[in-house]
PDB file of C-alpha atoms and ligand atoms in Angstrom:
ATOM      1  CA  UNK A  16       4.765 -10.678  -6.615  1.00  0.00           C
ATOM      2  CA  UNK A  17       3.970  -7.833  -4.496  1.00  0.00           C
ATOM      3  CA  UNK A  18       5.836  -6.255  -1.051  1.00  0.00           C
ATOM      4  CA  UNK A  19       3.769  -7.240   1.795  1.00  0.00           C
ATOM      5  CA  UNK A  20       4.486  -5.040   5.341  1.00  0.00           C
ATOM      6  CA  UNK A  21       3.711  -7.452   9.983  1.00  0.00           C
ATOM      7  CA  UNK A  22       3.868  -6.259  12.329  1.00  0.00           C
ATOM      8  CA  UNK A  23       4.342  -8.673  15.470  1.00  0.00           C
ATOM      9  CA  UNK A  24       1.674  -8.288  17.876  1.00  0.00           C
ATOM     10  CA  UNK A  25       3.880 -10.219  20.190  1.00  0.00           C
ATOM     11  CA  UNK A  26       7.032  -8.122  19.866  1.00  0.00           C
ATOM     12  CA  UNK A  27       5.936  -5.192  18.023  1.00  0.00           C
ATOM     13  CA  UNK A  28       8.675  -5.813  15.881  1.00  0.00           C
ATOM     14  CA  UNK A  29       7.984  -5.157  11.610  1.00  0.00           C
ATOM     15  CA  UNK A  30       9.248  -7.516   9.053  1.00  0.00           C
ATOM     16  CA  UNK A  31       8.232  -7.260   4.763  1.00  0.00           C
ATOM     17  CA  UNK A  32       7.647 -10.165   2.984  1.00  0.00           C
ATOM     18  CA  UNK A  33       7.176 -10.861  -0.743  1.00  0.00           C
ATOM     19  CA  UNK A  34       5.101 -13.426  -1.280  1.00  0.00           C
ATOM     20  CA  UNK A  35       2.628 -14.268  -4.049  1.00  0.00           C
ATOM     21  CA  UNK A  36      -1.019 -12.365  -3.500  1.00  0.00           C
ATOM     22  CA  UNK A  37      -2.893 -16.012  -2.774  1.00  0.00           C
ATOM     23  CA  UNK A  38      -0.867 -15.954   0.447  1.00  0.00           C
ATOM     24  CA  UNK A  39      -1.721 -16.140   3.280  1.00  0.00           C
ATOM     25  CA  UNK A  40      -2.583 -12.711   5.534  1.00  0.00           C
ATOM     26  CA  UNK A  41      -0.362 -14.300   8.306  1.00  0.00           C
ATOM     27  CA  UNK A  42       3.253 -14.523   8.423  1.00  0.00           C
ATOM     28  CA  UNK A  43       5.808 -15.932  11.289  1.00  0.00           C
ATOM     29  CA  UNK A  44       7.579 -13.466  13.573  1.00  0.00           C
ATOM     30  CA  UNK A  45      11.618 -13.143  12.508  1.00  0.00           C
ATOM     31  CA  UNK A  46      12.576 -12.258  15.897  1.00  0.00           C
ATOM     32  CA  UNK A  47       9.633 -14.316  18.497  1.00  0.00           C
ATOM     33  CA  UNK A  48       8.354 -16.894  15.718  1.00  0.00           C
ATOM     34  CA  UNK A  49       4.498 -14.880  16.752  1.00  0.00           C
ATOM     35  CA  UNK A  50       2.406 -15.467  13.922  1.00  0.00           C
ATOM     36  CA  UNK A  51       1.950 -11.859  12.929  1.00  0.00           C
ATOM     37  CA  UNK A  52      -0.713 -10.001  10.732  1.00  0.00           C
ATOM     38  CA  UNK A  53      -0.297  -8.118   7.704  1.00  0.00           C
ATOM     39  CA  UNK A  54      -0.317  -4.261   7.463  1.00  0.00           C
ATOM     40  CA  UNK A  55      -1.088  -1.814   4.621  1.00  0.00           C
ATOM     41  CA  UNK A  56       3.035  -1.404   3.619  1.00  0.00           C
ATOM     42  CA  UNK A  57       3.713   1.451   3.288  1.00  0.00           C
ATOM     43  CA  UNK A  58       5.805   1.727   0.440  1.00  0.00           C
ATOM     44  CA  UNK A  59       3.321  -0.284  -1.298  1.00  0.00           C
ATOM     45  CA  UNK A  60       0.233   1.954  -1.130  1.00  0.00           C
ATOM     46  CA  UNK A  61       3.598   4.969  -2.455  1.00  0.00           C
ATOM     47  CA  UNK A  62       3.695   3.590  -5.192  1.00  0.00           C
ATOM     48  CA  UNK A  63      -0.167   2.914  -5.614  1.00  0.00           C
ATOM     49  CA  UNK A  64      -0.154   6.932  -5.562  1.00  0.00           C
ATOM     50  CA  UNK A  65       2.949   7.535  -7.924  1.00  0.00           C
ATOM     51  CA  UNK A  66       0.996   5.626 -10.422  1.00  0.00           C
ATOM     52  CA  UNK A  67      -1.660   7.030  -9.853  1.00  0.00           C
ATOM     53  CA  UNK A  68      -3.325  10.106 -11.780  1.00  0.00           C
ATOM     54  CA  UNK A  69      -1.855  13.023 -11.010  1.00  0.00           C
ATOM     55  CA  UNK A  70      -3.046  16.896  -9.865  1.00  0.00           C
ATOM     56  CA  UNK A  71      -5.974  17.489 -12.886  1.00  0.00           C
ATOM     57  CA  UNK A  72      -4.028  19.087 -15.650  1.00  0.00           C
ATOM     58  CA  UNK A  73      -5.741  22.261 -16.527  1.00  0.00           C
ATOM     59  CA  UNK A  74      -7.938  21.829 -19.990  1.00  0.00           C
ATOM     60  CA  UNK A  75      -8.340  24.804 -22.736  1.00  0.00           C
ATOM     61  CA  UNK A  76     -12.125  24.903 -21.008  1.00  0.00           C
ATOM     62  CA  UNK A  77     -10.882  26.351 -17.556  1.00  0.00           C
ATOM     63  CA  UNK A  78      -9.823  30.004 -19.634  1.00  0.00           C
ATOM     64  CA  UNK A  79     -13.563  29.695 -20.352  1.00  0.00           C
ATOM     65  CA  UNK A  80     -15.745  32.474 -18.033  1.00  0.00           C
ATOM     66  CA  UNK A  81     -18.770  29.554 -17.935  1.00  0.00           C
ATOM     67  CA  UNK A  82     -16.598  26.037 -18.508  1.00  0.00           C
ATOM     68  CA  UNK A  83     -17.418  26.341 -22.552  1.00  0.00           C
ATOM     69  CA  UNK A  84     -21.376  25.414 -21.653  1.00  0.00           C
ATOM     70  CA  UNK A  85     -22.083  29.136 -22.747  1.00  0.00           C
ATOM     71  CA  UNK A  86     -20.687  29.594 -26.360  1.00  0.00           C
ATOM     72  CA  UNK A  87     -18.439  32.246 -25.545  1.00  0.00           C
ATOM     73  CA  UNK A  88     -15.490  30.995 -25.482  1.00  0.00           C
TER      74      UNK A  88
HETATM   75 ZN1   ZN B 108       7.765 -10.584  17.195  1.00  0.00          ZN
END
């Protein structure tokens, strides 16, 4: 279940909720009870980046003078 982050417009508090992806994009603020809007969680974003592709590996073609297209490598 994804972790969502919310920011309350009324009191500016940030809180996180574990909710199914089908849940509403609003949640009640734990401080004032107002509806708070979901924001992109920095935690979720960093996890997504970490799981993605890293720096491109240096392949054997990079050592050829032209990248291999002329056959000199
Ligand atoms: Zn609030």
